């Protein structure tokens, strides 16, 4: 259950490479039950794939709302739904639908307007269009997200009337009339309670008053606090998230949802009686209901990937994998190619070491190719100058020569040592 409540990303091999996240069947045990890994992709301006694959760039939300033409909006997002299905993406992380409150809000471009009715009607048109195209959208950011700077901590202090009439009204329209299936909470607290763990927001209003039966996910690397006493806000407070019926935490590192790399408190909270198995099952049901209504349920379930690559003619001057282990020191921020020989064919695991020093909001991505074949999209957010090592994938390598290539798609990250170990 705990594994199910954690999403992985970005660039997960179980879903379309370069997309924002995978959730659902992230472990072999869950996939054995027939639960697939669903795919989410940024964002409000169309599918973002950090592998460099092409996708349609959508006009920003503000300009779309300037048309006052909801019929055109629905037709546009019908085409977007078709493109999502074609790329095996189950939900687009959008549209964004917060209210324009200040001209310097860094997210204004992806929101529609300062008017709740106009915003709600355009969001409804987008969700209905994507449904007709076979996919869905994740409407966001729920709710009262007014600025980007210090977005995790700036408290949106607001009266209940203003909240209901202005900030929540567009979401209510999208839920009741647009059949929204997925919602993303915002980073900010509302009156001291983080939205990702806000019971009144996610259960009392959304599910109780509006009758919403879909899935709710956090924004990426969100923080939560106690919905009653408030207190410290941390990523590890996943029990407060589940109790409030925000179902899915986004995101943890790829391949590490099961191991609880983030160190959240789900298992400990069940053991000490502050979280029930039933509350976890309730959120899992919400996620499963979304999956059952998504294109992924019709696709073949992907196993833990083993990519088979054939070697080229051996070059004796090139380094050989010795004792079934090779450390390739790339230490590069630019495109780079190196080579190695394999004398002992078999299944090898690849690990990629990365370092990215930037703002907390920055992200970088690099494609890794082997003998000119794409094998992995390495992605990283800010690591505060620390080296991190991610498991990438398993490779079935024949004997011969291999050219390993770095192809940076978004600059800033340093790829350090690439470790290849025989299983």
CSV table of C-alpha atoms in Angstrom, one decimal:
chain,number,residue,atom,x,y,z
A,1,UNK,CA,0.0,0.0,0.0
A,2,UNK,CA,2.8,2.4,0.9
A,3,UNK,CA,4.6,1.8,-2.4
A,4,UNK,CA,1.3,2.5,-4.3
A,5,UNK,CA,1.0,5.9,-2.6
A,6,UNK,CA,4.4,7.1,-3.9
A,7,UNK,CA,5.0,8.3,-7.5
A,8,UNK,CA,8.4,8.1,-9.2
A,9,UNK,CA,10.0,10.4,-11.7
A,10,UNK,CA,11.3,11.8,-13.8
A,11,UNK,CA,12.3,9.7,-16.9
A,12,UNK,CA,11.1,6.4,-15.5
A,13,UNK,CA,11.7,3.5,-17.8
A,14,UNK,CA,8.3,2.0,-17.0
A,15,UNK,CA,6.6,4.8,-18.9
A,16,UNK,CA,7.3,7.1,-21.9
A,17,UNK,CA,11.0,8.3,-21.6
A,18,UNK,CA,11.4,11.9,-20.5
A,19,UNK,CA,8.0,12.4,-19.1
A,20,UNK,CA,7.3,13.8,-15.6
A,21,UNK,CA,6.4,10.7,-13.5
A,22,UNK,CA,5.1,7.1,-13.2
A,23,UNK,CA,2.7,5.9,-10.6
A,24,UNK,CA,0.6,2.8,-9.8
A,25,UNK,CA,2.4,-0.5,-10.5
A,26,UNK,CA,5.9,0.6,-9.6
A,27,UNK,CA,7.0,-2.7,-8.0
A,28,UNK,CA,7.2,-6.2,-9.4
A,29,UNK,CA,4.7,-7.3,-6.7
A,30,UNK,CA,2.1,-4.6,-7.7
A,31,UNK,CA,2.5,-5.5,-11.4
A,32,UNK,CA,2.0,-9.1,-10.6
A,33,UNK,CA,-1.5,-8.1,-9.5
A,34,UNK,CA,-2.1,-6.7,-12.9
A,35,UNK,CA,-1.6,-3.1,-11.9
A,36,UNK,CA,0.2,-1.1,-14.7
A,37,UNK,CA,2.5,1.9,-14.2
A,38,UNK,CA,0.6,5.0,-15.4
A,39,UNK,CA,2.3,8.0,-17.0
A,40,UNK,CA,2.0,11.8,-16.2
A,41,UNK,CA,3.6,14.5,-18.4
A,42,UNK,CA,4.0,18.2,-18.0
A,43,UNK,CA,2.2,20.4,-18.6
A,44,UNK,CA,-0.3,23.2,-19.3
A,45,UNK,CA,1.5,24.1,-22.6
A,46,UNK,CA,1.5,20.5,-24.0
A,47,UNK,CA,3.5,17.3,-23.5
A,48,UNK,CA,7.1,17.9,-22.3
A,49,UNK,CA,9.5,15.1,-23.0
A,50,UNK,CA,13.0,15.8,-21.9
A,51,UNK,CA,14.4,13.2,-24.3
A,52,UNK,CA,14.1,15.8,-27.1
A,53,UNK,CA,11.2,14.1,-28.8
A,54,UNK,CA,8.8,16.5,-30.5
A,55,UNK,CA,5.4,17.4,-29.2
A,56,UNK,CA,2.9,20.1,-30.0
A,57,UNK,CA,3.4,23.4,-28.2
A,58,UNK,CA,0.1,24.6,-26.8
A,59,UNK,CA,-0.8,28.3,-26.6
A,60,UNK,CA,-0.5,29.6,-23.0
A,61,UNK,CA,-3.7,29.6,-20.9
A,62,UNK,CA,-4.0,33.4,-20.7
A,63,UNK,CA,-4.1,33.8,-24.5
A,64,UNK,CA,-6.6,30.9,-24.9
A,65,UNK,CA,-8.9,32.6,-22.4
A,66,UNK,CA,-8.7,35.8,-24.4
A,67,UNK,CA,-10.7,34.0,-27.2
A,68,UNK,CA,-13.8,33.6,-24.9
A,69,UNK,CA,-14.4,30.5,-27.2
A,70,UNK,CA,-14.9,27.4,-25.1
A,71,UNK,CA,-16.0,25.4,-28.1
A,72,UNK,CA,-12.6,26.0,-29.8
A,73,UNK,CA,-10.9,25.2,-26.5
A,74,UNK,CA,-12.6,21.8,-26.3
A,75,UNK,CA,-11.6,21.0,-29.9
A,76,UNK,CA,-8.0,22.0,-29.2
A,77,UNK,CA,-7.8,19.7,-26.2
A,78,UNK,CA,-9.5,16.9,-28.0
A,79,UNK,CA,-6.5,16.9,-30.3
A,80,UNK,CA,-4.2,17.1,-27.2
A,81,UNK,CA,-6.0,14.0,-25.9
A,82,UNK,CA,-5.2,12.2,-29.1
A,83,UNK,CA,-1.5,13.2,-28.8
A,84,UNK,CA,-1.4,12.0,-25.2
A,85,UNK,CA,-2.7,8.6,-26.1
A,86,UNK,CA,-0.3,8.4,-29.1
A,87,UNK,CA,2.6,9.0,-26.7
A,88,UNK,CA,1.3,6.6,-24.0
A,89,UNK,CA,0.7,9.4,-21.6
A,90,UNK,CA,-2.3,9.0,-19.3
A,91,UNK,CA,-2.7,12.4,-17.8
A,92,UNK,CA,-1.4,15.9,-18.7
A,93,UNK,CA,-0.3,17.9,-15.7
A,94,UNK,CA,-2.7,20.7,-16.6
A,95,UNK,CA,-4.5,22.9,-17.3
A,96,UNK,CA,-3.4,25.4,-14.6
A,97,UNK,CA,-6.3,27.3,-13.3
A,98,UNK,CA,-5.4,29.6,-10.4
A,99,UNK,CA,-6.6,33.1,-10.3
A,100,UNK,CA,-4.5,36.0,-11.6
A,101,UNK,CA,-3.9,38.0,-8.3
A,102,UNK,CA,-0.7,39.9,-9.1
A,103,UNK,CA,1.1,40.6,-12.4
A,104,UNK,CA,4.4,39.3,-11.1
A,105,UNK,CA,3.1,35.8,-10.3
A,106,UNK,CA,5.5,33.5,-12.2
A,107,UNK,CA,2.7,31.1,-13.1
A,108,UNK,CA,0.3,33.6,-14.5
A,109,UNK,CA,1.1,32.6,-18.1
A,110,UNK,CA,-0.3,29.1,-17.6
A,111,UNK,CA,-3.4,30.3,-15.7
A,112,UNK,CA,-6.5,31.6,-17.6
A,113,UNK,CA,-7.6,34.8,-15.9
A,114,UNK,CA,-8.6,36.9,-12.9
A,115,UNK,CA,-12.2,35.7,-13.2
A,116,UNK,CA,-13.4,32.4,-11.6
A,117,UNK,CA,-16.2,31.8,-14.0
A,118,UNK,CA,-14.1,32.3,-17.1
A,119,UNK,CA,-11.4,30.1,-15.6
A,120,UNK,CA,-13.8,27.4,-14.7
A,121,UNK,CA,-15.5,27.3,-18.1
A,122,UNK,CA,-12.2,27.0,-20.0
A,123,UNK,CA,-10.9,24.3,-17.6
A,124,UNK,CA,-14.1,22.4,-18.1
A,125,UNK,CA,-13.7,22.7,-21.9
A,126,UNK,CA,-10.1,21.4,-21.7
A,127,UNK,CA,-11.0,18.4,-19.5
A,128,UNK,CA,-14.0,17.4,-21.6
A,129,UNK,CA,-11.8,17.7,-24.8
A,130,UNK,CA,-9.1,15.5,-23.4
A,131,UNK,CA,-11.7,12.9,-22.3
A,132,UNK,CA,-13.0,12.8,-25.9
A,133,UNK,CA,-9.4,12.3,-27.1
A,134,UNK,CA,-9.0,9.3,-24.8
A,135,UNK,CA,-6.9,10.8,-22.0
A,136,UNK,CA,-7.3,13.2,-19.1
A,137,UNK,CA,-5.9,16.3,-17.5
A,138,UNK,CA,-4.7,16.9,-13.9
A,139,UNK,CA,-6.2,20.3,-13.0
A,140,UNK,CA,-4.0,22.4,-10.7
A,141,UNK,CA,-2.9,24.0,-8.4
A,142,UNK,CA,-5.6,23.3,-5.7
A,143,UNK,CA,-5.8,26.0,-4.4
A,144,UNK,CA,-5.0,29.7,-3.9
A,145,UNK,CA,-1.5,29.5,-5.4
A,146,UNK,CA,-0.7,33.2,-5.8
A,147,UNK,CA,3.1,33.4,-6.4
A,148,UNK,CA,6.2,31.3,-7.2
A,149,UNK,CA,8.7,32.9,-4.9
A,150,UNK,CA,8.9,30.9,-1.6
A,151,UNK,CA,5.9,29.0,-3.0
A,152,UNK,CA,6.3,26.2,-0.4
A,153,UNK,CA,6.0,28.5,2.6
A,154,UNK,CA,4.0,31.7,1.7
A,155,UNK,CA,0.7,31.3,3.6
A,156,UNK,CA,-2.4,32.2,1.6
A,157,UNK,CA,-4.5,33.8,4.4
A,158,UNK,CA,-8.0,34.1,3.0
A,159,UNK,CA,-11.6,34.2,4.2
A,160,UNK,CA,-13.9,31.2,3.6
A,161,UNK,CA,-16.1,33.4,1.4
A,162,UNK,CA,-13.3,34.7,-0.8
A,163,UNK,CA,-11.9,31.1,-1.0
A,164,UNK,CA,-15.2,29.6,-2.1
A,165,UNK,CA,-16.3,32.4,-4.5
A,166,UNK,CA,-13.0,33.1,-6.1
A,167,UNK,CA,-10.3,30.5,-5.7
A,168,UNK,CA,-12.3,27.3,-5.4
A,169,UNK,CA,-15.1,28.1,-7.8
A,170,UNK,CA,-13.2,27.2,-11.0
A,171,UNK,CA,-12.2,23.8,-9.5
A,172,UNK,CA,-15.9,23.2,-8.5
A,173,UNK,CA,-17.0,23.8,-12.1
A,174,UNK,CA,-14.3,21.5,-13.5
A,175,UNK,CA,-15.3,18.8,-11.0
A,176,UNK,CA,-19.0,19.0,-11.3
A,177,UNK,CA,-19.3,19.8,-15.0
A,178,UNK,CA,-16.0,18.9,-16.5
A,179,UNK,CA,-15.7,15.4,-15.0
A,180,UNK,CA,-12.2,16.0,-13.8
A,181,UNK,CA,-10.5,12.7,-12.8
A,182,UNK,CA,-7.2,14.0,-11.4
A,183,UNK,CA,-6.3,17.0,-9.3
A,184,UNK,CA,-2.9,18.4,-8.1
A,185,UNK,CA,-2.7,20.2,-4.8
A,186,UNK,CA,-0.5,23.4,-4.6
A,187,UNK,CA,2.7,24.0,-2.7
A,188,UNK,CA,1.3,26.7,-0.4
A,189,UNK,CA,-0.5,26.5,2.9
A,190,UNK,CA,-3.9,28.0,3.2
A,191,UNK,CA,-4.5,29.7,6.6
A,192,UNK,CA,-1.5,27.7,8.0
A,193,UNK,CA,-2.4,24.2,6.7
A,194,UNK,CA,-0.4,22.9,3.7
A,195,UNK,CA,-2.8,22.1,0.8
A,196,UNK,CA,-1.3,18.6,0.4
A,197,UNK,CA,-2.5,17.7,3.9
A,198,UNK,CA,-5.6,19.9,4.2
A,199,UNK,CA,-8.5,17.8,5.2
A,200,UNK,CA,-11.1,20.5,4.7
A,201,UNK,CA,-9.9,21.1,1.2
A,202,UNK,CA,-9.3,17.5,0.0
A,203,UNK,CA,-12.1,15.7,1.8
A,204,UNK,CA,-14.7,18.0,3.3
A,205,UNK,CA,-15.2,20.3,0.3
A,206,UNK,CA,-13.8,18.3,-2.7
A,207,UNK,CA,-15.2,14.9,-2.0
A,208,UNK,CA,-17.9,15.6,0.6
A,209,UNK,CA,-19.6,18.7,-0.9
A,210,UNK,CA,-18.7,18.3,-4.6
A,211,UNK,CA,-18.9,14.5,-4.8
A,212,UNK,CA,-15.4,14.1,-6.4
A,213,UNK,CA,-14.3,10.4,-6.7
A,214,UNK,CA,-11.1,10.9,-8.5
A,215,UNK,CA,-7.4,11.0,-7.6
A,216,UNK,CA,-5.5,13.8,-5.8
A,217,UNK,CA,-1.7,14.1,-6.1
A,218,UNK,CA,0.8,16.5,-4.6
A,219,UNK,CA,2.9,18.9,-6.6
A,220,UNK,CA,6.5,17.7,-7.1
A,221,UNK,CA,8.4,17.4,-3.8
A,222,UNK,CA,5.6,19.0,-1.8
A,223,UNK,CA,5.6,19.4,2.0
A,224,UNK,CA,2.8,18.5,4.5
A,225,UNK,CA,1.9,19.4,8.1
A,226,UNK,CA,-0.7,18.4,10.6
A,227,UNK,CA,-4.2,19.5,9.4
A,228,UNK,CA,-5.3,20.3,13.0
A,229,UNK,CA,-2.3,21.6,14.9
A,230,UNK,CA,-0.2,22.6,11.9
A,231,UNK,CA,3.4,22.7,13.1
A,232,UNK,CA,6.4,21.7,11.0
A,233,UNK,CA,6.0,21.1,7.3
A,234,UNK,CA,8.1,18.2,5.8
A,235,UNK,CA,8.1,15.9,2.8
A,236,UNK,CA,8.2,13.0,5.2
A,237,UNK,CA,4.7,13.8,6.7
A,238,UNK,CA,2.9,11.5,4.2
A,239,UNK,CA,0.5,10.2,6.9
A,240,UNK,CA,-1.1,13.6,7.1
A,241,UNK,CA,-1.4,13.6,3.4
A,242,UNK,CA,-3.2,10.3,3.3
A,243,UNK,CA,-5.5,11.1,6.3
A,244,UNK,CA,-6.6,14.2,4.4
A,245,UNK,CA,-7.2,12.1,1.2
A,246,UNK,CA,-4.5,13.6,-0.9
A,247,UNK,CA,-3.8,10.2,-2.3
A,248,UNK,CA,-0.4,10.3,-4.1
A,249,UNK,CA,2.9,11.8,-3.2
A,250,UNK,CA,4.9,13.1,-6.1
A,251,UNK,CA,7.8,12.3,-6.4
A,252,UNK,CA,10.5,10.0,-5.1
A,253,UNK,CA,13.5,8.7,-7.1
A,254,UNK,CA,13.0,6.1,-9.8
A,255,UNK,CA,13.0,2.5,-8.6
A,256,UNK,CA,12.8,3.6,-4.9
A,257,UNK,CA,9.1,3.9,-4.1
A,258,UNK,CA,9.2,0.5,-2.5
A,259,UNK,CA,12.4,1.2,-0.5
A,260,UNK,CA,11.0,4.5,0.9
A,261,UNK,CA,14.1,6.4,0.0
A,262,UNK,CA,12.4,9.6,1.1
A,263,UNK,CA,11.9,8.2,4.6
A,264,UNK,CA,8.2,9.1,4.9
A,265,UNK,CA,6.2,8.1,8.0
A,266,UNK,CA,3.6,5.8,6.4
A,267,UNK,CA,4.7,2.5,7.8
A,268,UNK,CA,5.6,4.0,11.2
A,269,UNK,CA,2.3,5.8,11.5
A,270,UNK,CA,0.4,2.5,10.9
A,271,UNK,CA,2.5,0.8,13.6
A,272,UNK,CA,1.9,3.5,16.2
A,273,UNK,CA,-1.8,3.8,15.4
A,274,UNK,CA,-2.0,7.3,14.0
A,275,UNK,CA,-2.8,6.1,10.5
A,276,UNK,CA,-5.0,3.1,9.6
A,277,UNK,CA,-4.7,0.6,6.9
A,278,UNK,CA,-8.2,1.6,5.8
A,279,UNK,CA,-7.1,5.2,5.2
A,280,UNK,CA,-4.3,3.9,3.0
A,281,UNK,CA,-6.7,1.6,1.2
A,282,UNK,CA,-9.0,4.5,0.5
A,283,UNK,CA,-6.3,6.4,-1.3
A,284,UNK,CA,-5.2,3.4,-3.2
A,285,UNK,CA,-8.8,2.9,-4.4
A,286,UNK,CA,-8.9,6.5,-5.6
A,287,UNK,CA,-5.7,5.9,-7.6
A,288,UNK,CA,-7.0,2.6,-9.0
A,289,UNK,CA,-10.2,4.2,-10.1
A,290,UNK,CA,-8.2,6.7,-12.1
A,291,UNK,CA,-6.1,3.9,-13.7
A,292,UNK,CA,-9.2,1.9,-14.6
A,293,UNK,CA,-10.5,5.0,-16.6
A,294,UNK,CA,-7.1,5.7,-18.3
A,295,UNK,CA,-5.5,4.5,-21.5
A,296,UNK,CA,-2.9,2.5,-19.5
A,297,UNK,CA,-5.4,-0.1,-18.6
A,298,UNK,CA,-5.5,-1.2,-22.2
A,299,UNK,CA,-1.7,-1.3,-22.7
A,300,UNK,CA,0.5,-4.2,-22.0
A,301,UNK,CA,2.1,-4.1,-18.5
A,302,UNK,CA,5.8,-3.3,-18.8
A,303,UNK,CA,8.2,-5.4,-16.8
A,304,UNK,CA,11.5,-4.3,-15.2
A,305,UNK,CA,13.2,-3.3,-18.4
A,306,UNK,CA,16.2,-5.3,-19.7
A,307,UNK,CA,17.4,-3.7,-22.9
A,308,UNK,CA,19.4,-5.9,-25.3
A,309,UNK,CA,22.3,-4.2,-27.1
A,310,UNK,CA,24.7,-5.9,-29.6
A,311,UNK,CA,28.4,-5.1,-29.4
A,312,UNK,CA,30.6,-4.1,-32.3
A,313,UNK,CA,33.9,-5.5,-33.3
A,314,UNK,CA,36.3,-5.6,-30.3
A,315,UNK,CA,39.0,-2.9,-30.1
A,316,UNK,CA,41.9,-4.2,-27.9
A,317,UNK,CA,43.0,-0.6,-27.2
A,318,UNK,CA,39.7,0.1,-25.4
A,319,UNK,CA,39.1,-0.5,-21.7
A,320,UNK,CA,37.7,-3.9,-20.8
A,321,UNK,CA,35.1,-4.7,-18.2
A,322,UNK,CA,37.2,-6.5,-15.6
A,323,UNK,CA,35.7,-8.8,-12.9
A,324,UNK,CA,32.3,-8.0,-14.2
A,325,UNK,CA,32.5,-4.3,-13.1
A,326,UNK,CA,33.5,-1.1,-14.9
A,327,UNK,CA,33.5,2.5,-13.6
A,328,UNK,CA,33.4,5.0,-16.5
A,329,UNK,CA,34.4,8.4,-15.3
A,330,UNK,CA,32.5,10.8,-17.6
A,331,UNK,CA,32.7,14.0,-15.4
A,332,UNK,CA,31.0,16.0,-18.1
A,333,UNK,CA,28.5,18.8,-18.5
A,334,UNK,CA,28.6,18.6,-22.3
A,335,UNK,CA,28.0,15.9,-24.9
A,336,UNK,CA,30.7,13.3,-24.7
A,337,UNK,CA,31.4,9.8,-26.0
A,338,UNK,CA,33.6,7.0,-24.6
A,339,UNK,CA,34.0,3.3,-25.4
A,340,UNK,CA,34.5,0.0,-23.6
A,341,UNK,CA,34.7,-3.7,-24.4
A,342,UNK,CA,32.6,-6.6,-23.0
A,343,UNK,CA,34.2,-10.0,-22.9
A,344,UNK,CA,31.7,-11.7,-20.7
A,345,UNK,CA,28.1,-11.5,-22.1
A,346,UNK,CA,25.2,-11.3,-19.7
A,347,UNK,CA,22.8,-9.0,-17.8
A,348,UNK,CA,24.4,-5.8,-16.4
A,349,UNK,CA,23.0,-3.1,-14.1
A,350,UNK,CA,23.8,0.5,-14.9
A,351,UNK,CA,24.0,3.3,-12.3
A,352,UNK,CA,24.5,7.0,-13.1
A,353,UNK,CA,26.1,9.5,-10.8
A,354,UNK,CA,24.9,13.1,-11.1
A,355,UNK,CA,25.5,16.5,-9.5
A,356,UNK,CA,23.4,19.6,-10.2
A,357,UNK,CA,23.8,22.9,-8.4
A,358,UNK,CA,21.1,25.3,-9.2
A,359,UNK,CA,18.0,26.9,-7.7
A,360,UNK,CA,15.6,24.5,-6.0
A,361,UNK,CA,13.2,25.0,-9.0
A,362,UNK,CA,15.8,23.9,-11.6
A,363,UNK,CA,15.9,20.6,-13.5
A,364,UNK,CA,18.4,19.1,-15.9
A,365,UNK,CA,18.3,16.1,-18.3
A,366,UNK,CA,20.7,14.1,-20.3
A,367,UNK,CA,20.1,11.2,-22.7
A,368,UNK,CA,22.4,8.2,-22.5
A,369,UNK,CA,22.9,6.2,-25.7
A,370,UNK,CA,24.7,2.9,-26.2
A,371,UNK,CA,25.9,2.1,-29.7
A,372,UNK,CA,23.7,5.0,-30.9
A,373,UNK,CA,20.6,3.5,-29.3
A,374,UNK,CA,18.7,5.5,-26.6
A,375,UNK,CA,18.7,3.6,-23.3
A,376,UNK,CA,18.0,6.1,-20.5
A,377,UNK,CA,17.0,9.7,-19.8
A,378,UNK,CA,18.9,10.8,-16.7
A,379,UNK,CA,17.2,13.7,-14.9
A,380,UNK,CA,18.0,15.6,-11.7
A,381,UNK,CA,16.7,18.5,-9.7
A,382,UNK,CA,19.0,20.5,-7.4
A,383,UNK,CA,21.4,18.3,-5.4
A,384,UNK,CA,23.0,21.1,-3.4
A,385,UNK,CA,26.4,20.2,-4.7
A,386,UNK,CA,26.2,16.6,-3.6
A,387,UNK,CA,26.7,13.6,-5.9
A,388,UNK,CA,23.8,11.3,-6.1
A,389,UNK,CA,23.7,7.9,-7.7
A,390,UNK,CA,20.6,6.5,-9.4
A,391,UNK,CA,19.9,3.0,-10.7
A,392,UNK,CA,19.2,3.5,-14.4
A,393,UNK,CA,18.3,0.1,-16.0
A,394,UNK,CA,19.4,-3.4,-16.7
A,395,UNK,CA,21.3,-4.1,-20.0
A,396,UNK,CA,21.7,-7.4,-21.8
A,397,UNK,CA,25.2,-7.0,-23.4
A,398,UNK,CA,26.8,-9.3,-25.9
A,399,UNK,CA,30.6,-9.5,-26.3
A,400,UNK,CA,32.1,-6.7,-28.2
A,401,UNK,CA,32.8,-2.9,-28.3
A,402,UNK,CA,30.3,-0.4,-27.0
A,403,UNK,CA,30.2,3.4,-27.5
A,404,UNK,CA,28.6,5.2,-24.5
A,405,UNK,CA,27.3,8.7,-25.4
A,406,UNK,CA,26.0,11.6,-23.3
A,407,UNK,CA,23.5,13.8,-25.1
A,408,UNK,CA,22.5,16.7,-22.8
A,409,UNK,CA,18.9,17.9,-23.4
A,410,UNK,CA,18.7,20.5,-20.6
A,411,UNK,CA,22.0,22.0,-19.4
A,412,UNK,CA,23.5,22.4,-16.0
A,413,UNK,CA,23.9,18.9,-14.7
A,414,UNK,CA,27.3,17.1,-14.4
A,415,UNK,CA,27.3,13.4,-15.1
A,416,UNK,CA,30.0,11.8,-13.1
A,417,UNK,CA,30.8,8.1,-12.9
A,418,UNK,CA,28.7,5.6,-14.8
A,419,UNK,CA,28.9,2.2,-13.1
A,420,UNK,CA,28.2,-1.0,-15.0
A,421,UNK,CA,28.0,-4.2,-12.9
A,422,UNK,CA,27.2,-7.8,-14.0
A,423,UNK,CA,24.2,-9.3,-12.3
